[in-house]
Amino acid sequence: MSSANQVKKTGNIRAKSKVKILTAARTEFVLQGYRGATVQSIADRAELPKANILYYFKNKENIYHAVLEHTLQMWDEGIGDIEANEGPKVAIEKFIAAKVRMSFKHPEASKIYAMEIIQGAQHLKDYARTYQRQWVREKAKLFQQWIDSGEMVNVDPVHLIFLIWSATQHYADFETQILTIMNRADFEEDDVEQVIAFLCDIILRGCGLI
Amino acid sequence: MSSANQVKKTGNIRAKSKVKILTAARTEFVLQGYRGATVQSIADRAELPKANILYYFKNKENIYHAVLEHTLQMWDEGIGDIEANEGPKVAIEKFIAAKVRMSFKHPEASKIYAMEIIQGAQHLKDYARTYQRQWVREKAKLFQQWIDSGEMVNVDPVHLIFLIWSATQHYADFETQILTIMNRADFEEDDVEQVIAFLCDIILRGCGLI
DNA sequence: TAACCACCTGACCGGCTGGTTAATAATAAA
DNA sequence: TTTATTATTAACCAGCCGGTCAGGTGGTTA
């Protein structure tokens, strides 16, 4: 008991501090990029002394890795899933909805991920090379089966996945541009469902599913 | 004559050096971000002494602004145009083709633009607020007319523009991810036309134009 | 020849960077 | 209480940052 208790109590302080730091770091990395975000700026945002930051994370790269790990977790969850037995229409609908909801809920995660990829994905090459590639191949095969059985129009499954990824993530990554063009200060709850409806409508029809 | 000659000759050196510097800077800014790209790293890539860089551009921000200006010019050219008298099918086809070609031809421009927007578009707020917003409104009105006259299905024109923007730019910005997933080293010429064909196919059908 | 001027660059500078240390405070365990 | 562990932070450091400057070079004009 004492051992478990100790771990829990000490772990609490660690955990809380780490969350505080990572939240601040995430924002700084999005706003300033990896190099532009300084340990001092992260400390200021977290309202902690700089040395305290480096007590919990050995160095700046360490902080970034932790942020990135959380980001990939979001991406995985948000990637939705495409199940074979649902048929193409429901599968694509669910997939789009999951990705759009994730974009509106965790725009910062999407932005950090996007910046990583744009800059050459040096911190997560293996992730795409192994996990993502396999995921795409698997799901593409599923789409191909639906195409072969005449359940949907003949479109390249891999590019279809790219299309859905790009269209959904756009609302997170290009938030600023979209809001400016729509002359709005923030997104509202209605927007999420409206975007889902729009994307499902046009993409499903594009796949010959409406 | 002598005056014009002098201006031309001296201008030549200036122009060549500036191009050399801006090309190197563009690459550095993409790879490292604004803060991560140092004047020294730009100098190294341009194979010039650092002081020479700062002879042609007063400071680092100046270089970035020059790069950004070039980027916006690319964006403007690549934005294609949507003409009223062509009808929706041809208009959208041309629009998609122009944007895809631009993405494959100038991925760095697209990437810099994307990073600017993701980080809050602090250097080009007015651009989106005035120029882009007006462009979108104008083109949206056009789409609406086609919808009203029954020439295309009722889809939100503004979101349609966002969809086309995101889907086309994706091939520039997420180049790394796409190549990794497709298990390829580089894009080839065929890819451009294939992507255009795919996007036109699915989006035109999505708009009820096929 | 002499004066001029665009071009070039090594050497330098203050300030900020990521990171260390050592001393102290708080907390938990005995 | 005593002891051990964990948490905190001011002070410090070497190195790199953007940026300046003084002193060149070589070609053109008068």
mmCIF file of N, CA and C (backbone and C1' of nucleotides) in Angstrom, chain C:
data_model
loop_
_atom_site.group_PDB
_atom_site.id
_atom_site.type_symbol
_atom_site.label_atom_id
_atom_site.label_comp_id
_atom_site.label_asym_id
_atom_site.label_seq_id
_atom_site.Cartn_x
_atom_site.Cartn_y
_atom_site.Cartn_z
ATOM 1 P P DT C 1 48.617 57.092 -61.991
ATOM 2 O "O5'" DT C 1 48.965 58.581 -61.693
ATOM 3 C "C5'" DT C 1 48.929 59.715 -62.546
ATOM 4 C "C4'" DT C 1 47.785 60.592 -62.148
ATOM 5 C "C3'" DT C 1 47.165 60.263 -60.782
ATOM 6 O "O3'" DT C 1 47.283 61.398 -59.936
ATOM 7 C "C1'" DT C 1 45.488 60.466 -62.476
ATOM 8 P P DA C 2 47.075 61.317 -58.415
ATOM 9 O "O5'" DA C 2 45.549 61.722 -58.265
ATOM 10 C "C5'" DA C 2 45.029 62.837 -58.985
ATOM 11 C "C4'" DA C 2 43.522 62.849 -58.825
ATOM 12 C "C3'" DA C 2 43.032 62.377 -57.453
ATOM 13 O "O3'" DA C 2 41.997 63.240 -57.031
ATOM 14 C "C1'" DA C 2 42.020 61.089 -59.142
ATOM 15 P P DA C 3 41.531 63.324 -55.507
ATOM 16 O "O5'" DA C 3 39.951 63.213 -55.659
ATOM 17 C "C5'" DA C 3 39.311 63.803 -56.798
ATOM 18 C "C4'" DA C 3 38.052 63.018 -57.109
ATOM 19 C "C3'" DA C 3 37.279 62.542 -55.876
ATOM 20 O "O3'" DA C 3 35.954 63.030 -55.967
ATOM 21 C "C1'" DA C 3 37.555 60.781 -57.432
ATOM 22 P P DC C 4 34.896 62.769 -54.843
ATOM 23 O "O5'" DC C 4 34.079 61.545 -55.440
ATOM 24 C "C5'" DC C 4 33.607 61.628 -56.797
ATOM 25 C "C4'" DC C 4 33.016 60.297 -57.203
ATOM 26 C "C3'" DC C 4 32.119 59.640 -56.132
ATOM 27 O "O3'" DC C 4 30.811 59.545 -56.656
ATOM 28 C "C1'" DC C 4 33.610 58.060 -57.158
ATOM 29 P P DC C 5 29.594 59.368 -55.658
ATOM 30 O "O5'" DC C 5 29.211 57.850 -55.909
ATOM 31 C "C5'" DC C 5 29.207 57.312 -57.230
ATOM 32 C "C4'" DC C 5 29.194 55.798 -57.158
ATOM 33 C "C3'" DC C 5 28.459 55.236 -55.936
ATOM 34 O "O3'" DC C 5 27.617 54.173 -56.341
ATOM 35 C "C1'" DC C 5 30.596 54.282 -56.096
ATOM 36 P P DA C 6 26.253 53.930 -55.585
ATOM 37 O "O5'" DA C 6 25.953 52.384 -55.883
ATOM 38 C "C5'" DA C 6 25.960 51.911 -57.225
ATOM 39 C "C4'" DA C 6 26.691 50.587 -57.287
ATOM 40 C "C3'" DA C 6 26.123 49.507 -56.359
ATOM 41 O "O3'" DA C 6 25.945 48.301 -57.106
ATOM 42 C "C1'" DA C 6 28.449 49.767 -55.980
ATOM 43 P P DC C 7 25.382 46.980 -56.396
ATOM 44 O "O5'" DC C 7 26.700 46.269 -55.854
ATOM 45 C "C5'" DC C 7 27.704 45.851 -56.783
ATOM 46 C "C4'" DC C 7 28.854 45.266 -56.006
ATOM 47 C "C3'" DC C 7 28.475 44.154 -55.030
ATOM 48 O "O3'" DC C 7 29.149 42.973 -55.427
ATOM 49 C "C1'" DC C 7 29.991 45.672 -54.060
ATOM 50 P P DC C 8 28.773 41.592 -54.724
ATOM 51 O "O5'" DC C 8 29.835 41.527 -53.542
ATOM 52 C "C5'" DC C 8 31.225 41.463 -53.870
ATOM 53 C "C4'" DC C 8 32.030 41.559 -52.602
ATOM 54 C "C3'" DC C 8 31.668 40.546 -51.506
ATOM 55 O "O3'" DC C 8 32.734 39.605 -51.429
ATOM 56 C "C1'" DC C 8 32.151 42.710 -50.631
ATOM 57 P P DT C 9 32.520 38.279 -50.649
ATOM 58 O "O5'" DT C 9 33.049 38.669 -49.200
ATOM 59 C "C5'" DT C 9 34.368 39.159 -49.054
ATOM 60 C "C4'" DT C 9 34.615 39.556 -47.613
ATOM 61 C "C3'" DT C 9 34.006 38.609 -46.566
ATOM 62 O "O3'" DT C 9 34.981 38.348 -45.592
ATOM 63 C "C1'" DT C 9 33.480 40.817 -46.048
ATOM 64 P P DG C 10 35.331 36.876 -45.125
ATOM 65 O "O5'" DG C 10 36.397 37.153 -43.963
ATOM 66 C "C5'" DG C 10 37.543 37.951 -44.221
ATOM 67 C "C4'" DG C 10 37.911 38.769 -42.991
ATOM 68 C "C3'" DG C 10 37.915 37.995 -41.683
ATOM 69 O "O3'" DG C 10 38.991 38.467 -40.863
ATOM 70 C "C1'" DG C 10 36.289 39.743 -41.581
ATOM 71 P P DA C 11 39.312 37.832 -39.459
ATOM 72 O "O5'" DA C 11 38.678 38.910 -38.462
ATOM 73 C "C5'" DA C 11 38.961 40.292 -38.662
ATOM 74 C "C4'" DA C 11 38.155 41.118 -37.662
ATOM 75 C "C3'" DA C 11 38.000 40.475 -36.279
ATOM 76 O "O3'" DA C 11 38.286 41.460 -35.300
ATOM 77 C "C1'" DA C 11 35.881 41.075 -37.133
ATOM 78 P P DC C 12 38.390 41.087 -33.749
ATOM 79 O "O5'" DC C 12 37.043 41.731 -33.170
ATOM 80 C "C5'" DC C 12 36.726 43.089 -33.523
ATOM 81 C "C4'" DC C 12 35.251 43.322 -33.302
ATOM 82 C "C3'" DC C 12 34.723 42.891 -31.925
ATOM 83 O "O3'" DC C 12 34.507 44.044 -31.138
ATOM 84 C "C1'" DC C 12 33.183 42.440 -33.716
ATOM 85 P P DC C 13 34.210 43.864 -29.564
ATOM 86 O "O5'" DC C 13 32.631 44.012 -29.501
ATOM 87 C "C5'" DC C 13 31.996 45.134 -30.120
ATOM 88 C "C4'" DC C 13 30.504 45.024 -29.872
ATOM 89 C "C3'" DC C 13 30.180 44.425 -28.503
ATOM 90 O "O3'" DC C 13 29.254 45.232 -27.824
ATOM 91 C "C1'" DC C 13 29.062 43.225 -30.226
ATOM 92 P P DG C 14 29.284 45.255 -26.208
ATOM 93 O "O5'" DG C 14 27.740 45.230 -25.881
ATOM 94 C "C5'" DG C 14 26.820 46.071 -26.594
ATOM 95 C "C4'" DG C 14 25.495 45.338 -26.757
ATOM 96 C "C3'" DG C 14 24.903 44.809 -25.441
ATOM 97 O "O3'" DG C 14 23.512 45.059 -25.482
ATOM 98 C "C1'" DG C 14 25.176 43.022 -26.969
ATOM 99 P P DG C 15 22.600 44.778 -24.232
ATOM 100 O "O5'" DG C 15 21.765 43.529 -24.749
ATOM 101 C "C5'" DG C 15 21.196 43.566 -26.054
ATOM 102 C "C4'" DG C 15 20.605 42.199 -26.365
ATOM 103 C "C3'" DG C 15 19.912 41.539 -25.176
ATOM 104 O "O3'" DG C 15 18.752 40.884 -25.650
ATOM 105 C "C1'" DG C 15 21.572 40.108 -26.005
ATOM 106 P P DC C 16 17.586 40.527 -24.667
ATOM 107 O "O5'" DC C 16 17.222 39.043 -25.112
ATOM 108 C "C5'" DC C 16 17.164 38.720 -26.492
ATOM 109 C "C4'" DC C 16 17.636 37.299 -26.688
ATOM 110 C "C3'" DC C 16 16.949 36.296 -25.753
ATOM 111 O "O3'" DC C 16 16.285 35.341 -26.569
ATOM 112 C "C1'" DC C 16 19.293 35.922 -25.855
ATOM 113 P P DT C 17 15.340 34.236 -25.975
ATOM 114 O "O5'" DT C 17 16.191 32.924 -26.166
ATOM 115 C "C5'" DT C 17 16.798 32.665 -27.444
ATOM 116 C "C4'" DT C 17 17.643 31.415 -27.370
ATOM 117 C "C3'" DT C 17 17.174 30.407 -26.343
ATOM 118 O "O3'" DT C 17 16.282 29.506 -26.968
ATOM 119 C "C1'" DT C 17 19.555 30.736 -26.223
ATOM 120 P P DG C 18 15.556 28.354 -26.092
ATOM 121 O "O5'" DG C 18 16.720 27.322 -25.752
ATOM 122 C "C5'" DG C 18 17.285 26.531 -26.783
ATOM 123 C "C4'" DG C 18 18.375 25.667 -26.192
ATOM 124 C "C3'" DG C 18 17.883 24.593 -25.229
ATOM 125 O "O3'" DG C 18 18.670 23.419 -25.423
ATOM 126 C "C1'" DG C 18 19.348 26.070 -24.094
ATOM 127 P P DG C 19 18.339 22.104 -24.559
ATOM 128 O "O5'" DG C 19 19.246 22.327 -23.279
ATOM 129 C "C5'" DG C 19 20.665 22.328 -23.447
ATOM 130 C "C4'" DG C 19 21.324 22.655 -22.137
ATOM 131 C "C3'" DG C 19 20.906 21.786 -20.940
ATOM 132 O "O3'" DG C 19 22.043 21.051 -20.502
ATOM 133 C "C1'" DG C 19 21.087 24.073 -20.356
ATOM 134 P P DT C 20 21.981 20.075 -19.204
ATOM 135 O "O5'" DT C 20 22.763 20.924 -18.113
ATOM 136 C "C5'" DT C 20 24.060 21.443 -18.430
ATOM 137 C "C4'" DT C 20 24.687 22.050 -17.181
ATOM 138 C "C3'" DT C 20 24.606 21.184 -15.913
ATOM 139 O "O3'" DT C 20 25.901 21.125 -15.325
ATOM 140 C "C1'" DT C 20 23.707 23.347 -15.482
ATOM 141 P P DT C 21 26.201 20.121 -14.089
ATOM 142 O "O5'" DT C 21 26.269 21.127 -12.861
ATOM 143 C "C5'" DT C 21 26.657 22.472 -13.070
ATOM 144 C "C4'" DT C 21 26.424 23.282 -11.807
ATOM 145 C "C3'" DT C 21 26.287 22.448 -10.523
ATOM 146 O "O3'" DT C 21 26.971 23.105 -9.475
ATOM 147 C "C1'" DT C 21 24.424 23.847 -10.741
ATOM 148 P P DA C 22 27.629 22.227 -8.282
ATOM 149 O "O5'" DA C 22 27.622 23.312 -7.130
ATOM 150 C "C5'" DA C 22 27.237 24.672 -7.407
ATOM 151 C "C4'" DA C 22 26.172 25.112 -6.422
ATOM 152 C "C3'" DA C 22 26.123 24.306 -5.122
ATOM 153 O "O3'" DA C 22 25.829 25.189 -4.046
ATOM 154 C "C1'" DA C 22 24.021 24.265 -6.108
ATOM 155 P P DA C 23 26.091 24.799 -2.509
ATOM 156 O "O5'" DA C 23 25.348 25.965 -1.713
ATOM 157 C "C5'" DA C 23 24.730 27.035 -2.423
ATOM 158 C "C4'" DA C 23 23.251 27.080 -2.117
ATOM 159 C "C3'" DA C 23 22.846 26.547 -0.733
ATOM 160 O "O3'" DA C 23 22.129 27.559 -0.034
ATOM 161 C "C1'" DA C 23 21.435 25.672 -2.398
ATOM 162 P P DT C 24 21.505 27.307 1.454
ATOM 163 O "O5'" DT C 24 19.955 27.182 1.161
ATOM 164 C "C5'" DT C 24 19.312 28.155 0.327
ATOM 165 C "C4'" DT C 24 17.906 27.689 0.050
ATOM 166 C "C3'" DT C 24 17.104 27.288 1.299
ATOM 167 O "O3'" DT C 24 15.902 28.025 1.323
ATOM 168 C "C1'" DT C 24 16.880 25.673 -0.410
ATOM 169 P P DA C 25 14.984 28.050 2.646
ATOM 170 O "O5'" DA C 25 13.664 27.330 2.132
ATOM 171 C "C5'" DA C 25 12.995 27.826 0.973
ATOM 172 C "C4'" DA C 25 12.014 26.778 0.499
ATOM 173 C "C3'" DA C 25 11.016 26.321 1.564
ATOM 174 O "O3'" DA C 25 9.720 26.423 1.005
ATOM 175 C "C1'" DA C 25 12.051 24.448 0.542
ATOM 176 P P DA C 26 8.450 26.294 1.966
ATOM 177 O "O5'" DA C 26 7.882 24.877 1.530
ATOM 178 C "C5'" DA C 26 7.589 24.653 0.156
ATOM 179 C "C4'" DA C 26 7.364 23.183 -0.069
ATOM 180 C "C3'" DA C 26 6.315 22.548 0.851
ATOM 181 O "O3'" DA C 26 5.353 21.928 0.017
ATOM 182 C "C1'" DA C 26 8.292 21.226 0.757
ATOM 183 P P DT C 27 3.972 21.405 0.644
ATOM 184 O "O5'" DT C 27 4.188 19.837 0.667
ATOM 185 C "C5'" DT C 27 4.696 19.193 -0.516
ATOM 186 C "C4'" DT C 27 5.246 17.844 -0.146
ATOM 187 C "C3'" DT C 27 4.323 17.003 0.752
ATOM 188 O "O3'" DT C 27 3.938 15.859 0.008
ATOM 189 C "C1'" DT C 27 6.601 16.810 1.368
ATOM 190 P P DA C 28 2.758 14.922 0.538
ATOM 191 O "O5'" DA C 28 3.584 13.611 0.857
ATOM 192 C "C5'" DA C 28 4.531 13.138 -0.099
ATOM 193 C "C4'" DA C 28 5.432 12.099 0.533
ATOM 194 C "C3'" DA C 28 4.704 11.054 1.368
ATOM 195 O "O3'" DA C 28 5.203 9.779 0.978
ATOM 196 C "C1'" DA C 28 6.452 12.020 2.627
ATOM 197 P P DA C 29 4.711 8.478 1.679
ATOM 198 O "O5'" DA C 29 5.976 8.108 2.588
ATOM 199 C "C5'" DA C 29 7.287 8.231 2.043
ATOM 200 C "C4'" DA C 29 8.295 7.485 2.888
ATOM 201 C "C3'" DA C 29 7.757 6.266 3.639
ATOM 202 O "O3'" DA C 29 8.783 5.281 3.668
ATOM 203 C "C1'" DA C 29 8.391 7.961 5.212
ATOM 204 P P DA C 30 8.595 3.947 4.535
ATOM 205 O "O5'" DA C 30 9.358 4.200 5.908
ATOM 206 C "C5'" DA C 30 10.710 4.675 5.901
ATOM 207 C "C4'" DA C 30 11.194 4.788 7.341
ATOM 208 C "C3'" DA C 30 10.463 3.842 8.301
ATOM 209 O "O3'" DA C 30 11.190 2.623 8.406
ATOM 210 C "C1'" DA C 30 10.572 6.064 9.200
#
